[in-house]
Backbone as JSON Lines, residues from 0, in Angstrom:
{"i":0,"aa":"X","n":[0.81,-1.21,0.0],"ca":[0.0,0.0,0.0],"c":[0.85,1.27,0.0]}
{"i":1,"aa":"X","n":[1.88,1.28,0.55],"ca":[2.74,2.36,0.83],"c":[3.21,2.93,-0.9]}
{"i":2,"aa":"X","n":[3.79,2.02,-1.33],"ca":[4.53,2.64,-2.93],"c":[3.05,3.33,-3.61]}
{"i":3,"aa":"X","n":[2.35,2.38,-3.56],"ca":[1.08,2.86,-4.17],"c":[0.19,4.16,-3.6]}
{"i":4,"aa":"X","n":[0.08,4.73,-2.52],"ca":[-0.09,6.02,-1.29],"c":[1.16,6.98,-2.29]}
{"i":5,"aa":"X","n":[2.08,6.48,-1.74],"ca":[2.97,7.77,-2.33],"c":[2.87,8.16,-4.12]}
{"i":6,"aa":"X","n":[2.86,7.17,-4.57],"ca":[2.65,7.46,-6.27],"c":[1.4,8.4,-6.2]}
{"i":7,"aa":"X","n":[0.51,7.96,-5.57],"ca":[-1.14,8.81,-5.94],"c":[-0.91,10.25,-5.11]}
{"i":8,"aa":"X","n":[0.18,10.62,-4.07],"ca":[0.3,11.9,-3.51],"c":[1.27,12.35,-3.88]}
{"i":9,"aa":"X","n":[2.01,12.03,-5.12],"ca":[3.29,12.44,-5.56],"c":[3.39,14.14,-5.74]}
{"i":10,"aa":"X","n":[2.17,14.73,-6.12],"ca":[2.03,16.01,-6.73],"c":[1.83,17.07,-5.11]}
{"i":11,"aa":"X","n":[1.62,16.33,-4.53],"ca":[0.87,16.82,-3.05],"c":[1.76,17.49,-2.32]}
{"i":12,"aa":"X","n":[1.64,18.97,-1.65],"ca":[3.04,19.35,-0.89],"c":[2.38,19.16,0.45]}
{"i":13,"aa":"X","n":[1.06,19.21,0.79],"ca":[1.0,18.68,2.2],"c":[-0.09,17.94,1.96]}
{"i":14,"aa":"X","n":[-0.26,16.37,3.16],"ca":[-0.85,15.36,3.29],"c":[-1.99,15.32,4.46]}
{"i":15,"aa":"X","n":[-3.17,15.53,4.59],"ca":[-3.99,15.52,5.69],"c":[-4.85,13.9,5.91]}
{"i":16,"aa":"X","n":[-4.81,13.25,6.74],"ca":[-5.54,12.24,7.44],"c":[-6.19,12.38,8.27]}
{"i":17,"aa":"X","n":[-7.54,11.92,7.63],"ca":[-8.56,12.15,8.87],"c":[-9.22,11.16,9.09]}
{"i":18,"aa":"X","n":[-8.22,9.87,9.32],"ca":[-9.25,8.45,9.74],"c":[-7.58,7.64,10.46]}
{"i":19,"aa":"X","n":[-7.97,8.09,12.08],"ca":[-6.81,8.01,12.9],"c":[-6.26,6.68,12.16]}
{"i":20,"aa":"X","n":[-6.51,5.2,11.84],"ca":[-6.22,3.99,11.81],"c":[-5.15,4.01,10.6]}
{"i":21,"aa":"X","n":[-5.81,5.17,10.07],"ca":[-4.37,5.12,8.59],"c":[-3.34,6.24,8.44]}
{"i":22,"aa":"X","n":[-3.02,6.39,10.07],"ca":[-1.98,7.17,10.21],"c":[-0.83,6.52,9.87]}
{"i":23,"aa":"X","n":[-0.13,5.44,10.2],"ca":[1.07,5.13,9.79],"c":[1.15,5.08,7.8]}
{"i":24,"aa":"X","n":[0.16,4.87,7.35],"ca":[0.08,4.93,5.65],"c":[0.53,6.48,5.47]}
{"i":25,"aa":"X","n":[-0.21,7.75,6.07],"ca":[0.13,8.84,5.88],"c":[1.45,9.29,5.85]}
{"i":26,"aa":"X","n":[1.65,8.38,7.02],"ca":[3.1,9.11,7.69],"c":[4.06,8.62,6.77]}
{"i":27,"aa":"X","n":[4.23,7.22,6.38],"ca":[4.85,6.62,5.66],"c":[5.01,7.2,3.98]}
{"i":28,"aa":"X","n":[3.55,7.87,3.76],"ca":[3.75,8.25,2.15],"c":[3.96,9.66,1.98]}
{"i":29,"aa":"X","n":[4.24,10.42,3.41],"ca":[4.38,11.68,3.4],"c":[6.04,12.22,2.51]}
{"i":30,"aa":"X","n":[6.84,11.52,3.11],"ca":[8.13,11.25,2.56],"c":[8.75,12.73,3.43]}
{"i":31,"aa":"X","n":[8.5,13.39,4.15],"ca":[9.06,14.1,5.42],"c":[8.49,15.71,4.33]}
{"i":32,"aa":"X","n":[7.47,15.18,3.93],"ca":[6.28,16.41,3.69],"c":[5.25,16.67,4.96]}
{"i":33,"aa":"X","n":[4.99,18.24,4.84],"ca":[4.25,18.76,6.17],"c":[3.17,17.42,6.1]}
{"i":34,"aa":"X","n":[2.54,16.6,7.19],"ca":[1.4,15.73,7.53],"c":[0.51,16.3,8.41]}
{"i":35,"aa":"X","n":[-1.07,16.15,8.54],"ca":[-1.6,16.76,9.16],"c":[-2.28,15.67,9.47]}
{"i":36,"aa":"X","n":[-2.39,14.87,10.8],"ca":[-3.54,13.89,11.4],"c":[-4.59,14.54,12.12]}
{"i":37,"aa":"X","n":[-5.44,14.23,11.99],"ca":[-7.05,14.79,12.35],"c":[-6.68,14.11,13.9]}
{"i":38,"aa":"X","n":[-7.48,14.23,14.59],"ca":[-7.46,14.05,16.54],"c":[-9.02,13.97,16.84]}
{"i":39,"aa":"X","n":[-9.81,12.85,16.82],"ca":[-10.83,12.89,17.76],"c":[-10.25,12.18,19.29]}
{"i":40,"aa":"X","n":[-10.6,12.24,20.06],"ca":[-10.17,11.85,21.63],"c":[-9.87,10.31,22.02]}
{"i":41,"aa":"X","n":[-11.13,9.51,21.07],"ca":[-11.06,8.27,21.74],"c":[-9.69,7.48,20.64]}
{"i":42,"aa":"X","n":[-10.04,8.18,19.14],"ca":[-8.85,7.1,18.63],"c":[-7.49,7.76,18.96]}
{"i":43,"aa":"X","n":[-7.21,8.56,19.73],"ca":[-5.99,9.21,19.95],"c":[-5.09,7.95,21.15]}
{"i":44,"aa":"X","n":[-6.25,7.26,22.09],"ca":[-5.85,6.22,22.8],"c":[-5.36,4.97,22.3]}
{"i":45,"aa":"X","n":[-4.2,5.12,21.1],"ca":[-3.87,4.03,20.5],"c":[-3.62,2.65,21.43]}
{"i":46,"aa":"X","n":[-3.14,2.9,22.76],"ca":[-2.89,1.86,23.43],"c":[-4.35,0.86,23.85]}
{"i":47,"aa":"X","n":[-5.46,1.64,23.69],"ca":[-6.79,1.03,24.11],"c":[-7.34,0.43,22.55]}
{"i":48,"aa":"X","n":[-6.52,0.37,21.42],"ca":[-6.94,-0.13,20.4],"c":[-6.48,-0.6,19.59]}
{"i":49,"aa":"X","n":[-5.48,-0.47,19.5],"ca":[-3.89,-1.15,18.27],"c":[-3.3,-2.23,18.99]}
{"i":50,"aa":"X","n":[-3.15,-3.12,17.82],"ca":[-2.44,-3.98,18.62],"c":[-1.18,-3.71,19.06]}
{"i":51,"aa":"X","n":[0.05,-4.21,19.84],"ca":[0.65,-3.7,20.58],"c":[2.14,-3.55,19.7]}
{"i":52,"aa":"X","n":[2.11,-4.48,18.61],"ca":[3.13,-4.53,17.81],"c":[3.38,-3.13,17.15]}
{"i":53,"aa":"X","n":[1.96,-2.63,16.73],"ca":[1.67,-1.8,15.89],"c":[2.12,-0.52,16.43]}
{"i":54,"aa":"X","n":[1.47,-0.43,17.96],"ca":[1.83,0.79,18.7],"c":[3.34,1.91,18.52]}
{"i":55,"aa":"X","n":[3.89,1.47,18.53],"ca":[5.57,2.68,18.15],"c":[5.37,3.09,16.81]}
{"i":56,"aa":"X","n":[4.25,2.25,15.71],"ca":[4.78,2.75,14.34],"c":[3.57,3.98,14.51]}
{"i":57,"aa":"X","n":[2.67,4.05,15.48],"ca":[1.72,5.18,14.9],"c":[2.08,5.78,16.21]}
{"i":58,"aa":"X","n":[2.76,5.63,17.11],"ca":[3.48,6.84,17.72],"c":[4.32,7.77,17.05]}
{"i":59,"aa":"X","n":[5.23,7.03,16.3],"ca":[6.45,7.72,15.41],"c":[5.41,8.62,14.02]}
{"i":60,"aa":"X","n":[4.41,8.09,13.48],"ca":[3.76,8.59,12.66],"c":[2.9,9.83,13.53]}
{"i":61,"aa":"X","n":[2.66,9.85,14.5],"ca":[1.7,10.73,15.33],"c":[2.64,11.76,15.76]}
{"i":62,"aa":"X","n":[3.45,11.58,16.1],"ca":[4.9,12.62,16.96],"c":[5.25,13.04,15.81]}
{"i":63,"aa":"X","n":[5.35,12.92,14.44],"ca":[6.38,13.35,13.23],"c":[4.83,14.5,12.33]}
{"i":64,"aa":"X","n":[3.76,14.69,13.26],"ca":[2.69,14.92,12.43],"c":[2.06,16.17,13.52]}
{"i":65,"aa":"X","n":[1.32,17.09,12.82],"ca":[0.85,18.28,13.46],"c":[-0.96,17.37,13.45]}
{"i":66,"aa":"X","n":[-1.19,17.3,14.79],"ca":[-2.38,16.82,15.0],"c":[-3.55,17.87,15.11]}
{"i":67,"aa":"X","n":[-4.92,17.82,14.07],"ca":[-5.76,18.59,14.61],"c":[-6.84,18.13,15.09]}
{"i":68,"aa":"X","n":[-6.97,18.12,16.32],"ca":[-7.85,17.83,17.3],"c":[-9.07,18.77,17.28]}
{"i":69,"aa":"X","n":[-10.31,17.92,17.73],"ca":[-11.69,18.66,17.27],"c":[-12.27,19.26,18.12]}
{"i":70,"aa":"X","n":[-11.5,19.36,19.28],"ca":[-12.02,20.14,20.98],"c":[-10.91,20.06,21.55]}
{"i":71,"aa":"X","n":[-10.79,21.2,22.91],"ca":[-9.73,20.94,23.47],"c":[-9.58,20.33,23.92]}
{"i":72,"aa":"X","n":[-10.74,18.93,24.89],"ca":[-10.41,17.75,25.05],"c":[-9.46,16.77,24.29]}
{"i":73,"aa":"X","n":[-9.74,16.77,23.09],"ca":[-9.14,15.84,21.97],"c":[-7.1,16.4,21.99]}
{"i":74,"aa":"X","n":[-8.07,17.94,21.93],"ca":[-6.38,18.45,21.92],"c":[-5.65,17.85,23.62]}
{"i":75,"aa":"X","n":[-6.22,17.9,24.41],"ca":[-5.33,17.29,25.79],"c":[-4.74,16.14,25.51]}
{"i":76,"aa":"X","n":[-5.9,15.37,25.16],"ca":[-5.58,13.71,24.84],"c":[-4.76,13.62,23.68]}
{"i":77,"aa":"X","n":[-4.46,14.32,22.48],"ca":[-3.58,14.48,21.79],"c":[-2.03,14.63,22.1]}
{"i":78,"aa":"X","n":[-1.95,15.76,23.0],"ca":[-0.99,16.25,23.43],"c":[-0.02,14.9,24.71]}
{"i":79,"aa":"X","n":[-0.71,14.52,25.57],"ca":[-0.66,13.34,26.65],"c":[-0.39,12.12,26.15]}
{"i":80,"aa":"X","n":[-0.55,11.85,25.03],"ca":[-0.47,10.18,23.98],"c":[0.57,10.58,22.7]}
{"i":81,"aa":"X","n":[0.95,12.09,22.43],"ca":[1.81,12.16,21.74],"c":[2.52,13.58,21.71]}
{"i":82,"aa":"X","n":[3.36,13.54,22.82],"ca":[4.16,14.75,23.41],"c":[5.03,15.11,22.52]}
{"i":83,"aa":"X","n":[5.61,14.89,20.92],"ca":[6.34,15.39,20.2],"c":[5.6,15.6,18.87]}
{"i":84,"aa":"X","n":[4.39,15.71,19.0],"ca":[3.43,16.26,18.25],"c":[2.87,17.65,18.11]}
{"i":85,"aa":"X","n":[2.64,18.31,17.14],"ca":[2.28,19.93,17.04],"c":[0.68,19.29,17.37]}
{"i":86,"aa":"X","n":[0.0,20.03,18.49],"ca":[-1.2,19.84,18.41],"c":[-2.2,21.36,18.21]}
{"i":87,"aa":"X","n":[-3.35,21.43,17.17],"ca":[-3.77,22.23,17.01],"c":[-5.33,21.74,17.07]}
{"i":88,"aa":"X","n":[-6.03,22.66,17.71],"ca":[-7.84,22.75,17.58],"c":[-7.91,23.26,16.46]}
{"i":89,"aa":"X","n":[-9.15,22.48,15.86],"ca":[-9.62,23.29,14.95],"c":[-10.84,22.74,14.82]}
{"i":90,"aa":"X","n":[-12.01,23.37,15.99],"ca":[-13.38,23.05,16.45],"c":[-14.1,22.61,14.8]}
{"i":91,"aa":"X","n":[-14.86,21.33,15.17],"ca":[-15.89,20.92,14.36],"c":[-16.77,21.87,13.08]}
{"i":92,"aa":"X","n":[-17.09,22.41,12.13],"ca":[-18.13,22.96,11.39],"c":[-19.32,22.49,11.03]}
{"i":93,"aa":"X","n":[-20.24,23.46,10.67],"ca":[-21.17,23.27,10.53],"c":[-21.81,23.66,9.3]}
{"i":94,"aa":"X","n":[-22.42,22.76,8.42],"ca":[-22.87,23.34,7.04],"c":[-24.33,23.55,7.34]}
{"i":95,"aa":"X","n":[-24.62,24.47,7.33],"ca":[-25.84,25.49,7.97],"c":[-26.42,25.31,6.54]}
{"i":96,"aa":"X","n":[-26.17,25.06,5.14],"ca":[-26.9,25.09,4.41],"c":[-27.95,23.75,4.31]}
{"i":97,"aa":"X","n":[-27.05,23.36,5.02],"ca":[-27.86,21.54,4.9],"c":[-29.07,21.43,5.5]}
{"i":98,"aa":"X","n":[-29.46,22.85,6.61],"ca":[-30.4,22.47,7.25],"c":[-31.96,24.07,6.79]}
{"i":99,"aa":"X","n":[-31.23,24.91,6.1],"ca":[-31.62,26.65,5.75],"c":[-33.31,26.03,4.95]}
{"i":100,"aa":"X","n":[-33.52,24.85,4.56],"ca":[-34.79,24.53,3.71],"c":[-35.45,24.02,4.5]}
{"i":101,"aa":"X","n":[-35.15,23.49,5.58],"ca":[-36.0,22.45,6.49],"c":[-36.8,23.27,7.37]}
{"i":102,"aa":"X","n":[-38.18,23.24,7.4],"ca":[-39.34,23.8,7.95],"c":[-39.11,23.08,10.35]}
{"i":103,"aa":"X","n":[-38.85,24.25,10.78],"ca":[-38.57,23.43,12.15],"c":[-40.5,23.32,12.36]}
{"i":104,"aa":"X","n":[-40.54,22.15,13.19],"ca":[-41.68,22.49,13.63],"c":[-41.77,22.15,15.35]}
{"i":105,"aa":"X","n":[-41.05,22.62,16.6],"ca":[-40.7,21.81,17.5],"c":[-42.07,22.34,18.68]}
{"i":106,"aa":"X","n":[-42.44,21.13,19.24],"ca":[-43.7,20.98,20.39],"c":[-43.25,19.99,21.04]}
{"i":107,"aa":"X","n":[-42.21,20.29,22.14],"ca":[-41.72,19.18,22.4],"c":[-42.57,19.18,24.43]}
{"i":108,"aa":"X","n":[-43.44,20.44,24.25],"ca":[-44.32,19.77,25.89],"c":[-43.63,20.24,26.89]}
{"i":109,"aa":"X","n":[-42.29,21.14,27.0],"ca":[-42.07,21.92,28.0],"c":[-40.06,21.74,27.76]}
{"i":110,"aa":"X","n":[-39.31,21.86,28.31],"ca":[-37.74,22.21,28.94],"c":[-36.91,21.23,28.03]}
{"i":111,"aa":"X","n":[-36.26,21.19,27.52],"ca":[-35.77,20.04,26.56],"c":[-34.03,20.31,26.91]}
{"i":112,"aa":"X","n":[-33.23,19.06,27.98],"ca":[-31.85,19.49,27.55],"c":[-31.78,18.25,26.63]}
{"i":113,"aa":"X","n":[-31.04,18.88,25.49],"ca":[-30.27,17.98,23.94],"c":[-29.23,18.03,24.45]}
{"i":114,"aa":"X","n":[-28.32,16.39,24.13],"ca":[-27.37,15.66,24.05],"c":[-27.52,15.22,22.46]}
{"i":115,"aa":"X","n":[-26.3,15.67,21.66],"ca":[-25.99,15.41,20.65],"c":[-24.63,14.81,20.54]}
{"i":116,"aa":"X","n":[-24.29,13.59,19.96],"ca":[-22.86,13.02,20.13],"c":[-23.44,11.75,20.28]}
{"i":117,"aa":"X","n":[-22.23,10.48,20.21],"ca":[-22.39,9.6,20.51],"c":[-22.38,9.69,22.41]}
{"i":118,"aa":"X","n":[-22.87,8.06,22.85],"ca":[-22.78,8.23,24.84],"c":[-21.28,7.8,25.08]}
{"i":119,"aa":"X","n":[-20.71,8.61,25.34],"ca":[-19.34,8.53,25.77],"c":[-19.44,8.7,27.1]}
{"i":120,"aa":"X","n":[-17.81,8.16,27.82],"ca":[-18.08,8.89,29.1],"c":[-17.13,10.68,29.04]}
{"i":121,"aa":"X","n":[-16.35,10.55,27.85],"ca":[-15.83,11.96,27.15],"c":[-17.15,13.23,27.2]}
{"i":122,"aa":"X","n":[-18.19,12.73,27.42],"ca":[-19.17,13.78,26.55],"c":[-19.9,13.77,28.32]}
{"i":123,"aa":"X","n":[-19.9,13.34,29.31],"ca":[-20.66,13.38,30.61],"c":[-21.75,12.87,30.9]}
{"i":124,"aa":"X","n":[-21.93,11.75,29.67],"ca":[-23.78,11.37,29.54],"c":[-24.14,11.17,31.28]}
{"i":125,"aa":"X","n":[-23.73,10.24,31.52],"ca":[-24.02,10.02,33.31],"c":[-24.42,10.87,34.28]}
{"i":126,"aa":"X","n":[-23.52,11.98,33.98],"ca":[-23.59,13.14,35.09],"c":[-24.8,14.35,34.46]}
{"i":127,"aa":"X","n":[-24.71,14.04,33.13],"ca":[-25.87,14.81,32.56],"c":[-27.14,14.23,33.01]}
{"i":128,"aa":"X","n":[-27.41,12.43,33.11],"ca":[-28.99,11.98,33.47],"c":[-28.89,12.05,35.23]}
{"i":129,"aa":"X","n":[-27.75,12.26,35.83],"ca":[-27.92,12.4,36.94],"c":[-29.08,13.8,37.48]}
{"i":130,"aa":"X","n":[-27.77,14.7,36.73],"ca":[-28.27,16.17,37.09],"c":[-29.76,16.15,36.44]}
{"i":131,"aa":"X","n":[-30.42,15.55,35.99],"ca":[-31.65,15.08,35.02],"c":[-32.77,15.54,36.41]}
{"i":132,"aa":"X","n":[-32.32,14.29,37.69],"ca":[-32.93,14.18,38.65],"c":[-33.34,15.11,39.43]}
{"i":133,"aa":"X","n":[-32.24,16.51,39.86],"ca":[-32.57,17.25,40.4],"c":[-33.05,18.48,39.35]}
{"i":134,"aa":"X","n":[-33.02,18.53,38.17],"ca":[-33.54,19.46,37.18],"c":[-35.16,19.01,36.94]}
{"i":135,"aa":"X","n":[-35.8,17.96,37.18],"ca":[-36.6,17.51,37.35],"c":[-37.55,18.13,38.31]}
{"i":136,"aa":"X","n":[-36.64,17.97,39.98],"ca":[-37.73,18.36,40.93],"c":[-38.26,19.77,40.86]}
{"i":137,"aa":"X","n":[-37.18,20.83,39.96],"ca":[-37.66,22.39,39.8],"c":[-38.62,22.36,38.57]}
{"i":138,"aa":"X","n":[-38.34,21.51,37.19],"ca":[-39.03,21.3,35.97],"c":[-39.6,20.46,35.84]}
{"i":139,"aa":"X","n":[-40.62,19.99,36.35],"ca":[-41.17,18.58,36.33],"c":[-41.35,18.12,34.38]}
{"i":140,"aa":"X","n":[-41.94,19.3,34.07],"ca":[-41.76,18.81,32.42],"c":[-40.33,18.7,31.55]}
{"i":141,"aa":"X","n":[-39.58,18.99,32.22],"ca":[-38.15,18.65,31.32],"c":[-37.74,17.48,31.09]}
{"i":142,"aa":"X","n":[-37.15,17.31,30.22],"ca":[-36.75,16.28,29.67],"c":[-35.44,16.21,28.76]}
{"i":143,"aa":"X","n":[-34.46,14.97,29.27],"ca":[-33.35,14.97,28.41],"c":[-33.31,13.94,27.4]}
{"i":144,"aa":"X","n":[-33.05,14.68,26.07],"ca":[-33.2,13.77,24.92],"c":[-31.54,13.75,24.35]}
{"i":145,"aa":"X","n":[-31.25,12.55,24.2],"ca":[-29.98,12.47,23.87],"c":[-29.77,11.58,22.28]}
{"i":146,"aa":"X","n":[-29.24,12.05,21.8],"ca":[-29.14,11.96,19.78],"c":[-27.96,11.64,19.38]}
{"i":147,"aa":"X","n":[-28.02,10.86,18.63],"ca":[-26.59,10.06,17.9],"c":[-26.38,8.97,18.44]}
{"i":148,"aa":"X","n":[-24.84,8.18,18.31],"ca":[-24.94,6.75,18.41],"c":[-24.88,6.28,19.72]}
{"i":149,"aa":"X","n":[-25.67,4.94,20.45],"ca":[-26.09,5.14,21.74],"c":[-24.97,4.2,22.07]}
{"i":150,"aa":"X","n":[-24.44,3.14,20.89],"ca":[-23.46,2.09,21.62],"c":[-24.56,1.55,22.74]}
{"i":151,"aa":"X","n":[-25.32,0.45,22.52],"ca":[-26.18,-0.1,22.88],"c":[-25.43,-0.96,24.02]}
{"i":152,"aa":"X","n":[-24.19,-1.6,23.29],"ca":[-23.76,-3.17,24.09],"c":[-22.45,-2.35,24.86]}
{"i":153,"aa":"X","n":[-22.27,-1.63,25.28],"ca":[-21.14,-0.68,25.93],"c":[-21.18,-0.9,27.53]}
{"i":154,"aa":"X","n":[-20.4,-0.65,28.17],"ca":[-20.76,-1.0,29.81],"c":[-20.91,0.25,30.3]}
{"i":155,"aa":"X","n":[-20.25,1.35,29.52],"ca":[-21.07,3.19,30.09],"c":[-22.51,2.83,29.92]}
{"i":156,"aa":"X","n":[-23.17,3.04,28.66],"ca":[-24.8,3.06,28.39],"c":[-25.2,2.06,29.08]}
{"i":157,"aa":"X","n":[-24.96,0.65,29.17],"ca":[-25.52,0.01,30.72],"c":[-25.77,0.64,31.73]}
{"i":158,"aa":"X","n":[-24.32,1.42,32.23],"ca":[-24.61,1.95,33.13],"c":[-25.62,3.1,33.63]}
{"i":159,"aa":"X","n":[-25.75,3.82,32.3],"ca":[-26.29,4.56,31.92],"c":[-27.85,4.7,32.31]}
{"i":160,"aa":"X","n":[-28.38,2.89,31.68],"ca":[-29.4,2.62,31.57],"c":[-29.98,2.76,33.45]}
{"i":161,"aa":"X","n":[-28.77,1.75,33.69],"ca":[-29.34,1.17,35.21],"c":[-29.81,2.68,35.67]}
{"i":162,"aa":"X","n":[-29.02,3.77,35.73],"ca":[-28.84,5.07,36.72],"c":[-30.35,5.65,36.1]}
{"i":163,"aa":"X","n":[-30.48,5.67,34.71],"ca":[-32.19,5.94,34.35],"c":[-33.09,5.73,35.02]}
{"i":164,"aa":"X","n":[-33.02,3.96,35.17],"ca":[-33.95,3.1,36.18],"c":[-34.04,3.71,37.17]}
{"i":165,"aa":"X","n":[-32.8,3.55,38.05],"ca":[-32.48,4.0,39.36],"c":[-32.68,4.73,39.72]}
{"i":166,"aa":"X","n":[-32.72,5.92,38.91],"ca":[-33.58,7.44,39.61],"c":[-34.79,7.63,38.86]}
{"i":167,"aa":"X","n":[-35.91,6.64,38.5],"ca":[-36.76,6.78,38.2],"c":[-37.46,7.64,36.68]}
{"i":168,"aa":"X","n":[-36.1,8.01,36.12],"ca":[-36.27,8.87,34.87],"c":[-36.92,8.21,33.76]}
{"i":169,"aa":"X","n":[-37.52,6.73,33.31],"ca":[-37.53,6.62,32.22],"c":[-38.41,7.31,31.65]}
{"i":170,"aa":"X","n":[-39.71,7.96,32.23],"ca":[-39.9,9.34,31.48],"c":[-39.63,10.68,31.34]}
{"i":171,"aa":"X","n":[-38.71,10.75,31.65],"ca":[-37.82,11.85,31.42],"c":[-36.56,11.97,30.61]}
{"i":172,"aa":"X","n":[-35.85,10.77,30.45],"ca":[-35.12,10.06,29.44],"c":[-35.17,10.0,28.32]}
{"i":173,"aa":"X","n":[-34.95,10.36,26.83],"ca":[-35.08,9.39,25.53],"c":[-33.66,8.84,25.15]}
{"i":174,"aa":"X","n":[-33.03,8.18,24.62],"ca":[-32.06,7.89,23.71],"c":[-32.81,7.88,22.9]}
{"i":175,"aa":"X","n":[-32.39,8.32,21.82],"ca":[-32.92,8.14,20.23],"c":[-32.08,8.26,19.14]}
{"i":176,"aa":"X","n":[-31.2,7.9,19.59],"ca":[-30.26,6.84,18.63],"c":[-30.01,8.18,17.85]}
{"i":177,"aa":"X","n":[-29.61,7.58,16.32],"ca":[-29.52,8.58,14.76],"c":[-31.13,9.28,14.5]}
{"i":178,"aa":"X","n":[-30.74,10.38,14.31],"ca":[-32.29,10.44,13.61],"c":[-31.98,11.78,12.26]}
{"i":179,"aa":"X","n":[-32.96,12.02,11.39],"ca":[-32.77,12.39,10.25],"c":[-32.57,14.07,10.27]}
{"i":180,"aa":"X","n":[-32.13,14.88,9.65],"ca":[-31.82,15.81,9.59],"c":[-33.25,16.96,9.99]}
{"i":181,"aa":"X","n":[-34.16,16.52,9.4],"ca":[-35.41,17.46,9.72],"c":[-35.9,16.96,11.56]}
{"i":182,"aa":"X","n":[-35.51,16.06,11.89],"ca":[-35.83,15.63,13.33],"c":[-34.62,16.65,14.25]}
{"i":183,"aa":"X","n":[-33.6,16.44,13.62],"ca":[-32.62,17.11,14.27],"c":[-32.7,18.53,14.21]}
{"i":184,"aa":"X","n":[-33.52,19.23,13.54],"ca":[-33.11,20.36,13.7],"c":[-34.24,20.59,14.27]}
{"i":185,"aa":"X","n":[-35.32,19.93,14.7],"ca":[-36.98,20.02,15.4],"c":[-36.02,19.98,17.16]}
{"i":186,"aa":"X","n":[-35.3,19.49,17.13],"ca":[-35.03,19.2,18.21],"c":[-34.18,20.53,18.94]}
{"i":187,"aa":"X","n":[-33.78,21.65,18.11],"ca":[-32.72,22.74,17.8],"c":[-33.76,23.52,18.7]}
């Protein structure tokens, strides 16, 4: 893959990757051209996911590369997993046109906190359905709806689930998984 990477970026004076797993391909076909690896938080934990052989070659590819991380979280965890790395934010965008046609129509029955993201424990889901409980006893109609991927079989969202149970929220609760662009912005 490597001869073949570099032939197709031959013309290229700088190389950007933005799918952490094919950092060592980058790094390798960069040929000691500027590289730019993208940084979300969780694949930055190569040790929680590479096998172990693998580990030094996407350290050396990660340290030889200006990482841009998508929050300053990502940028911490960037910086902490690869200390000879340029790390730079460069917060998420938003194509506002994608959504400028879509009619909102939202009746959602009273206080709505949105969780958008997958349930990480990066993102606070837990401490968000906690605080659920006492936002509850002042808002009895509020409700936290949480959007994107729920990671169903995960031992956070278990946990997640039980603490729902446990403080009595399941109507106050939704996960609702993915949902479509006109839902998402009802939810805005």
């Amino acid at each position: 893959y490597i001869p073949k990477a570099r032939r197709l970026l031959r013309d290229c004076d700088v190389i950007q990757c933005t799918v952490e797993p094919l950092a060592m391909l980058a790094w390798a076909a960069a040929q000691g051209r500027p590289l730019f690896q993208a940084g979300v938080g969780s694949y930055l934990k190569i040790r929680e996911w590479q096998r172990p052989l693998f580990i030094p070659l996407y350290q050396k590819a990660f340290d030889q590369s200006t990482i841009t991380a998508i929050s300053h979280a990502s940028g911490r965890v960037a910086a902490e997993n690869f200390p000879l790395a340029r790390v730079e934010v460069v917060p998420l965008g938003i194509n506002a046109t994608r959504f400028a046609a879509l009619q909102r129509q939202p009746n959602h029955g009273g206080p709505i906190v949105l969780s958008v993201g997958g349930i990480k424990p990066r993102k606070g889901t837990l401490h968000t359905v906690r605080a659920m409980a006492t936002v509850r006893r002042e808002y009895p109609a509020a409700r936290l709806v949480i959007l994107g991927n729920p990671y169903p079989q995960s031992d956070y969202t278990q946990r997640i689930m039980a603490e729902i149970t446990r403080l009595n929220l399941t109507d106050t609760v939704q996960i609702r998984g993915f949902v479509d662009d006109v839902e998402l912005l009802d939810w805005y």
